[in-house]
Short mmCIF file of C-alpha atoms and ligand atoms in Angstrom, two decimals:
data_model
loop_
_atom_site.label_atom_id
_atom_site.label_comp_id
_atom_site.label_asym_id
_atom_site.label_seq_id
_atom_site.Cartn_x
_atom_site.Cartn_y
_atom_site.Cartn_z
CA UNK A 1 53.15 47.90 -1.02
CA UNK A 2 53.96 44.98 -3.10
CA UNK A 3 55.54 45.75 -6.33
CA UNK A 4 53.71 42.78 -8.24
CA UNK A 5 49.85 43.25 -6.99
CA UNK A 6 47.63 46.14 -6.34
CA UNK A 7 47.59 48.17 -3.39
CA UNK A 8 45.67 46.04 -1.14
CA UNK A 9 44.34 49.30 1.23
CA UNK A 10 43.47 50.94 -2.50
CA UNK A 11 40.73 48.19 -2.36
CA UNK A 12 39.60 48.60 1.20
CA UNK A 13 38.40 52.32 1.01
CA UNK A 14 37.02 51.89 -2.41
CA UNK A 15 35.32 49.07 -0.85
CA UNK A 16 34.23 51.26 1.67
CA UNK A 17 32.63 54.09 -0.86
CA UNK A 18 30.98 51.58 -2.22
CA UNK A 19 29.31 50.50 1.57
CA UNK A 20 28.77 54.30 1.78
CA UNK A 21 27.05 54.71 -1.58
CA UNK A 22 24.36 52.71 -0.34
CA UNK A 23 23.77 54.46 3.09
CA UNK A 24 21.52 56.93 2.84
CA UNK A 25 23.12 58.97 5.82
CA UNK A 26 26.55 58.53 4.51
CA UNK A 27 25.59 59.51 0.69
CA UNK A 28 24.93 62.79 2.21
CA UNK A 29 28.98 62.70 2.59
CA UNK A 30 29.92 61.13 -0.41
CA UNK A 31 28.59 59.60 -3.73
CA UNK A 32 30.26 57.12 -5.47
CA UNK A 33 28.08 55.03 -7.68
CA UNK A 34 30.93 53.87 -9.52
CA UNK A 35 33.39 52.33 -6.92
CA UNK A 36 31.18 48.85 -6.97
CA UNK A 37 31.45 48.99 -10.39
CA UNK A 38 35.33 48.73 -10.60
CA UNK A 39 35.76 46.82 -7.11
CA UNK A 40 37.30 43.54 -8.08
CA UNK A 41 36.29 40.30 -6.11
CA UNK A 42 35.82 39.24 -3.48
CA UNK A 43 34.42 42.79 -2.47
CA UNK A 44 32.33 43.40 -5.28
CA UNK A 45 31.13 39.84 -4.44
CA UNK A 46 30.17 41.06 -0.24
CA UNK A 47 27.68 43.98 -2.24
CA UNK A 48 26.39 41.72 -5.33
CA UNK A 49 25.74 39.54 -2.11
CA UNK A 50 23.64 42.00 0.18
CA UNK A 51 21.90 43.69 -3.23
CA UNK A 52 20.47 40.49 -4.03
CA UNK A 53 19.50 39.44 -0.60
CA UNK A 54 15.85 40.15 0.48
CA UNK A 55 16.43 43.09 2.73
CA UNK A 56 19.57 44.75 0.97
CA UNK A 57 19.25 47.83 3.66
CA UNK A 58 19.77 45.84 6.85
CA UNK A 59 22.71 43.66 4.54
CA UNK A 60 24.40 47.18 3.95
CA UNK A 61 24.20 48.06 7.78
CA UNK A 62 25.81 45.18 8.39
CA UNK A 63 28.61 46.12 6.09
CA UNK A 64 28.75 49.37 7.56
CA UNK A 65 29.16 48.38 11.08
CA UNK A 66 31.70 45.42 10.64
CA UNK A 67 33.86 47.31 8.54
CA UNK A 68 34.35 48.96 12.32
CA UNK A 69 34.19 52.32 11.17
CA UNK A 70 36.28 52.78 8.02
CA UNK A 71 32.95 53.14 6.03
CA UNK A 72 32.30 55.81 7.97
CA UNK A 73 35.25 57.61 7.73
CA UNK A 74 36.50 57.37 4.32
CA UNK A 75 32.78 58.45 3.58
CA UNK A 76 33.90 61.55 5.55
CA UNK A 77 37.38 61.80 4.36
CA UNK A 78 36.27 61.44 0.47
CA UNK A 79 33.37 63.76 0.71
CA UNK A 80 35.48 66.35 2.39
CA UNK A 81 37.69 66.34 -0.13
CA UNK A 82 35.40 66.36 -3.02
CA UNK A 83 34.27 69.56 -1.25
CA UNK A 84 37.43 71.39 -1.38
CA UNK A 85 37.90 70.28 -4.76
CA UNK A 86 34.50 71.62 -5.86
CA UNK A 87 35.27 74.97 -4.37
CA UNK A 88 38.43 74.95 -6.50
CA UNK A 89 36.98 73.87 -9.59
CA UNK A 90 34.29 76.58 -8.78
CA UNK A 91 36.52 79.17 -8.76
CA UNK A 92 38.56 78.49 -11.84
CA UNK A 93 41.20 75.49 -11.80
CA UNK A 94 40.75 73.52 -14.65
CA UNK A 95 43.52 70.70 -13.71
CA UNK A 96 43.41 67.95 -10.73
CA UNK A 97 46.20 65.54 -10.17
CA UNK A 98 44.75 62.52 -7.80
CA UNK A 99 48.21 61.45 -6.55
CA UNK A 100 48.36 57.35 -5.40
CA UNK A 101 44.69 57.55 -7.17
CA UNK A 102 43.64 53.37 -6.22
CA UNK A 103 40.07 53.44 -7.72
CA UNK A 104 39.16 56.55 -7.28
CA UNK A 105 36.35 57.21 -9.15
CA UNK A 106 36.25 61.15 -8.83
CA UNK A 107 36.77 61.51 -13.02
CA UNK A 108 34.11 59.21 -13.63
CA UNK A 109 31.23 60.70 -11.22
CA UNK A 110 31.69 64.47 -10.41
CA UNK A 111 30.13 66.52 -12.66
CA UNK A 112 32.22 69.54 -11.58
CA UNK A 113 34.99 68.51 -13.28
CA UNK A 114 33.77 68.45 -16.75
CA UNK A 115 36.33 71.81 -17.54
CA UNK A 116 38.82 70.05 -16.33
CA UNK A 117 41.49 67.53 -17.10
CA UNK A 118 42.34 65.04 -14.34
CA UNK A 119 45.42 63.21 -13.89
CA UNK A 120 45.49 60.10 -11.96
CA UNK A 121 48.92 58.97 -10.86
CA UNK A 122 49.84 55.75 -9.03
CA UNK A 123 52.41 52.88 -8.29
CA UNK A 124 51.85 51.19 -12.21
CA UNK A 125 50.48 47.62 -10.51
CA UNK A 126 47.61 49.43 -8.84
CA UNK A 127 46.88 51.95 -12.16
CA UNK A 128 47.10 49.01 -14.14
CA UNK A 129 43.98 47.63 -12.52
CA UNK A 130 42.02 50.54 -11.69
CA UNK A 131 42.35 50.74 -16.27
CA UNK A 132 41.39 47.40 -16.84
CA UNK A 133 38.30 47.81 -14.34
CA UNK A 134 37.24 51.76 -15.32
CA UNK A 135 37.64 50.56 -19.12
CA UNK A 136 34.48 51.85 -20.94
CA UNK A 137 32.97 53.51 -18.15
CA UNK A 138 31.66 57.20 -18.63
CA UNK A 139 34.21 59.52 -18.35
CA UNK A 140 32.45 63.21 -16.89
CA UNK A 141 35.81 65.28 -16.36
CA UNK A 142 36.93 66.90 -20.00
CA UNK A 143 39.82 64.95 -20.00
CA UNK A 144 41.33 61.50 -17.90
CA UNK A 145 44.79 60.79 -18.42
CA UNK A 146 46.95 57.95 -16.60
CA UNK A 147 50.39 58.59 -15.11
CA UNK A 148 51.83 55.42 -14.36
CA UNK A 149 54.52 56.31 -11.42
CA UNK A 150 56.37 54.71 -8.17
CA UNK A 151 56.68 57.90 -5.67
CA UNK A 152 59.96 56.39 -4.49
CA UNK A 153 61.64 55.90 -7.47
CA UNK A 154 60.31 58.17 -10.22
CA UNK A 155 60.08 61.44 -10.96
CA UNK A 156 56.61 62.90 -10.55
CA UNK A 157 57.30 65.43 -12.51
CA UNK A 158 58.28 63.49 -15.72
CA UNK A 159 55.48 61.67 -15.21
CA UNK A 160 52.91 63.86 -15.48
CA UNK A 161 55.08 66.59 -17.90
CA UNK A 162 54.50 63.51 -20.30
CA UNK A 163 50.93 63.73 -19.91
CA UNK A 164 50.66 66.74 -20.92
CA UNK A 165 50.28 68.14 -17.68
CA UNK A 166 50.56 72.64 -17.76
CA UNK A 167 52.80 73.69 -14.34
CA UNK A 168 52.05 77.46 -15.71
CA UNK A 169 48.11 76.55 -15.12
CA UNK A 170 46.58 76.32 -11.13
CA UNK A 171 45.89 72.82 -10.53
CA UNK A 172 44.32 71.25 -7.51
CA UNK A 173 46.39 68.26 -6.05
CA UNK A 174 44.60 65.28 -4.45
CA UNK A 175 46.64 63.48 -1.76
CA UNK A 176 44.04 60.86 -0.30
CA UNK A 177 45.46 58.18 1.85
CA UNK A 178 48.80 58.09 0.84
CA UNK A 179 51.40 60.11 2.62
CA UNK A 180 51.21 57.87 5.31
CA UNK A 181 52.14 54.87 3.53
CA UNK A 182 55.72 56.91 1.91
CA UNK A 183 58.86 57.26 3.44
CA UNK A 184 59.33 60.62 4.93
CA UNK A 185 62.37 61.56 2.04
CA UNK A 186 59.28 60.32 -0.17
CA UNK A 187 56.85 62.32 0.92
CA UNK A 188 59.41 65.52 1.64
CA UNK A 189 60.39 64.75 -2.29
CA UNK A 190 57.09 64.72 -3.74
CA UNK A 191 56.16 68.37 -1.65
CA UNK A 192 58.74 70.06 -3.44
CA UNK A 193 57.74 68.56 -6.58
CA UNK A 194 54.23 69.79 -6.41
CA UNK A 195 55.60 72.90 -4.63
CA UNK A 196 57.73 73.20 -8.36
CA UNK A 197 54.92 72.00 -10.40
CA UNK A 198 52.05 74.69 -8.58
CA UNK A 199 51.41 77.77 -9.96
CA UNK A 200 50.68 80.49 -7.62
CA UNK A 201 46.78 79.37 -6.23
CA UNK A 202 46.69 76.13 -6.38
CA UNK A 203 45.74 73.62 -3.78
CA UNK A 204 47.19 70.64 -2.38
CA UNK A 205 44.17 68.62 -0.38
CA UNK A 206 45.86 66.15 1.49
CA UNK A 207 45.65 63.33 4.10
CA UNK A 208 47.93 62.78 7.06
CA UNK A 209 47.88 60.41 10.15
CA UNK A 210 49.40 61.97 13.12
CA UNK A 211 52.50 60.16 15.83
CA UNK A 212 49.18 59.91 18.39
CA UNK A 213 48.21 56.53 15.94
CA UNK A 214 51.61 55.08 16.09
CA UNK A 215 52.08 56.05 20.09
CA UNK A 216 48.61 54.59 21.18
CA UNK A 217 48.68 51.51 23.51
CA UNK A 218 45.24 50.77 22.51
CA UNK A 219 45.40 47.12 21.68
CA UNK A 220 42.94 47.62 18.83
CA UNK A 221 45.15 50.43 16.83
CA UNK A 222 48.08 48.26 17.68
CA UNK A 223 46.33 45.04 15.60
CA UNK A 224 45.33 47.36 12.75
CA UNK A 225 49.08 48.55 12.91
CA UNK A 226 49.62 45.00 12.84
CA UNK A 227 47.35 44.09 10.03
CA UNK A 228 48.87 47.06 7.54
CA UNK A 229 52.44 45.92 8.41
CA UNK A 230 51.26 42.60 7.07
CA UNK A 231 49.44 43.39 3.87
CA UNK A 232 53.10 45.31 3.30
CA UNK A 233 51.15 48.80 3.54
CA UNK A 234 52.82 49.94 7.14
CA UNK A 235 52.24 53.30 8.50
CA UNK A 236 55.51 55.10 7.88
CA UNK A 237 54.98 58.81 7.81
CA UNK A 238 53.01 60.40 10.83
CA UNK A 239 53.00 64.20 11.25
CA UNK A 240 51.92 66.61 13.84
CA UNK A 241 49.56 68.92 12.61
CA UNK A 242 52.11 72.00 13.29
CA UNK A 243 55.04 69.70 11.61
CA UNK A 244 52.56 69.29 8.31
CA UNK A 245 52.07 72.93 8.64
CA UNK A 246 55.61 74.19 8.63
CA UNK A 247 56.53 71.49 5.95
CA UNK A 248 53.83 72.79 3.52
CA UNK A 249 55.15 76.29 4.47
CA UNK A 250 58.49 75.68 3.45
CA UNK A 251 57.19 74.48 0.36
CA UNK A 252 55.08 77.72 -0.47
CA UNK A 253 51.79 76.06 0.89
CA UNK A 254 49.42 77.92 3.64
CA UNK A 255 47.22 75.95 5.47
CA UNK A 256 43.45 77.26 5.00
CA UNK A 257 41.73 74.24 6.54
CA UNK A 258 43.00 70.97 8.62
CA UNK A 259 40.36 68.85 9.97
CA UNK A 260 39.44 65.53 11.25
CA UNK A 261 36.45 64.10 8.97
CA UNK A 262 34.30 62.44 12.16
CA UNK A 263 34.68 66.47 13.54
CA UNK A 264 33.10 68.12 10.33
CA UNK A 265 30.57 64.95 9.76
CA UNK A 266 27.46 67.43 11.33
CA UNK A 267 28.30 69.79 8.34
CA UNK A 268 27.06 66.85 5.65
CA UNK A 269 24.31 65.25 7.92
CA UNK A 270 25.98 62.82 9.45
CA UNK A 271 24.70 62.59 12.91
CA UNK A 272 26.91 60.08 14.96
CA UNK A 273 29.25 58.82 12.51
CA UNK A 274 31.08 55.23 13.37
CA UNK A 275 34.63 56.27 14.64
CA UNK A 276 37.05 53.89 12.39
CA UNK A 277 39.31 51.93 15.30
CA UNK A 278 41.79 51.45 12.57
CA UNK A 279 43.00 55.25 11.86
CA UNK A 280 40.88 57.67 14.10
CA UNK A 281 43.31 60.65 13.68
CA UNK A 282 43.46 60.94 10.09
CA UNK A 283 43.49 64.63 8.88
CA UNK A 284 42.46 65.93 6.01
CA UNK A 285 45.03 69.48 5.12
CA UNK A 286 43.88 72.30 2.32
CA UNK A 287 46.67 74.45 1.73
CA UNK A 288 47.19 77.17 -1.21
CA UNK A 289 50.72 78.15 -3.11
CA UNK A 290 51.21 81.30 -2.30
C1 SAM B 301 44.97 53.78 0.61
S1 SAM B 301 45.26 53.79 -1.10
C2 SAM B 301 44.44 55.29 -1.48
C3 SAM B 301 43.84 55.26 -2.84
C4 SAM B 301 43.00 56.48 -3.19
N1 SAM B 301 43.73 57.71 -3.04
C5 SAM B 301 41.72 56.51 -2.40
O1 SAM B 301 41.65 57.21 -1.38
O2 SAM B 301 40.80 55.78 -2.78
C6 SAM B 301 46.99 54.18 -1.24
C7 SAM B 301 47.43 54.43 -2.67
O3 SAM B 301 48.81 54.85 -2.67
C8 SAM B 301 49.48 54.23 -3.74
N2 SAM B 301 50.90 54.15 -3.43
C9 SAM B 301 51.48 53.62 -2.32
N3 SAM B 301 52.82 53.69 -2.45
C10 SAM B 301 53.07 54.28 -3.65
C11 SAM B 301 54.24 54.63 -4.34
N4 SAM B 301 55.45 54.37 -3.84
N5 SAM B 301 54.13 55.22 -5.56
C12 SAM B 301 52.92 55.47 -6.10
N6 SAM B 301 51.76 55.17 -5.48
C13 SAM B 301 51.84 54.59 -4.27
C14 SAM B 301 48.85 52.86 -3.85
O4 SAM B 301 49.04 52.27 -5.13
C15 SAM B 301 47.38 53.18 -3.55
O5 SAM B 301 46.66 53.46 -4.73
#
């Protein structure tokens, strides 16, 4: 990503929530009330657009369907992960680390986490405006703190030890949409820093794109390819889902769950979910420290 501006694909899938929020079929997934509320323009401009028009449902279809699936599936993707991290705030943890956080809103509209303190850690020129845009807004976890931190050149560890963060408490790591954008020593660096910082039972809920993405011939995944390369967000790190499973278990992680979100989209309702051209084999990984 650029050093200087946000993370440009940070804005896309909060974008995207924010199509979703106002699909009734893909609410079912995921809620996320708050993402058009931090979007900057000129997205928050395309909703402001199709609220005010006079028939705001067929406006947001159209959003839906040109986005060419990536409404769809970071509907899916988000609400499986809010799922997992439910279940883990269910049964105890009382500290989540959003890792490359963008605008995610998950602090500011899941009342599960209200025991718990979140941690939201990303590159400082994307934190910096997800905190001017979230600035006053509810906050329903316990606690929010911000861990300004470049994955490739600082330690995660000091960053969130400096927060306050507890490694001797469980903690539930979110991962979303961002391994794939790290080099592999960056994302093999930050695995055994969460490995270090995990107490036994905690979760890491994480994204991945496999090498099928990279491999296809399929002109249309080659021009998204294309189009990530040139926003200076280029796929870097695909994984096999055996690879990501023997890298998580060399970290002390065991794989409970690894799923692609347009295969579990029955489970929330979602009938025939838009398959997103751009990155169809995105998985989302739950794995426990043993
Ligand atoms: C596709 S966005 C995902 C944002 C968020 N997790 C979500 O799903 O809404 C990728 C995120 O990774 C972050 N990121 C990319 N490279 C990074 C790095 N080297 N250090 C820290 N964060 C990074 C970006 O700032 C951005 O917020």
């Amino acid at each position: 990503m650029r050093e200087d501006s946000p993370s440009l694909t940070a804005l896309f899938v909060a974008y995207a929530r924010a199509v979703a929020d106002r699909e009734p079929e893909l609410r079912r997934a995921c809620q996320d009330p708050i993402a058009a509320r931090i979007l900057p323009r000129p997205y928050s401009t395309l909703i402001r657009f199709a609220e005010r028009s006079r028939s705001p449902e067929r406006r947001y279809r159209e959003l839906r369907v040109s986005s060419l699936g990536l409404v769809d599936h970071v509907a899916l993707r988000s609400g499986m992960i809010d799922r997992g991290l439910t279940r883990a705030l269910d049964a105890g943890t009382r500290q989540v680390v959003l890792l490359g956080a963008g605008l995610d809103a998950r602090a500011h509209r899941l009342r599960a986490l209200r025991d718990a303190t979140v941690f939201e850690v990303d590159h400082p020129s994307t934190q910096e405006l997800k905190l001017r845009k979230a600035a006053g807004l509810p906050v329903l976890a316990r606690d929010l703190r911000y861990a300004p931190c470049d994955f490739e050149r600082v330690s995660l560890s000091e960053a969130l030890l400096a927060q306050g963060f507890s490694p001797q408490d469980p903690v539930v790591w979110i991962w979303e949409g961002v391994t794939m954008y790290l080099d592999e020593r960056a994302v093999e660096g930050s695995l055994g820093l969460i490995s270090q910082l995990s107490a036994s039972g905690s979760q890491l809920i994480a994204s991945y794109v496999t090498p099928k993405l990279t491999a296809t011939a399929h002109p249309s995944a080659e021009l998204g390819l294309w189009a990530l390369a040139f926003l200076a967000e280029p796929i870097r790190s695909p994984f096999k889902p055996d690879d990501m499973a023997r890298r998580l278990a060399r970290h002390d992680f065991e794989v409970l769950d690894d799923a692609l979100p347009a295969d579990v989209a029955a489970e929330f309702g979602v009938e025939k979910p838009l398959r997103w051209w751009g990155m169809p084999d995105e998985h989302i990984v739950i794995a426990r420290k043993r």
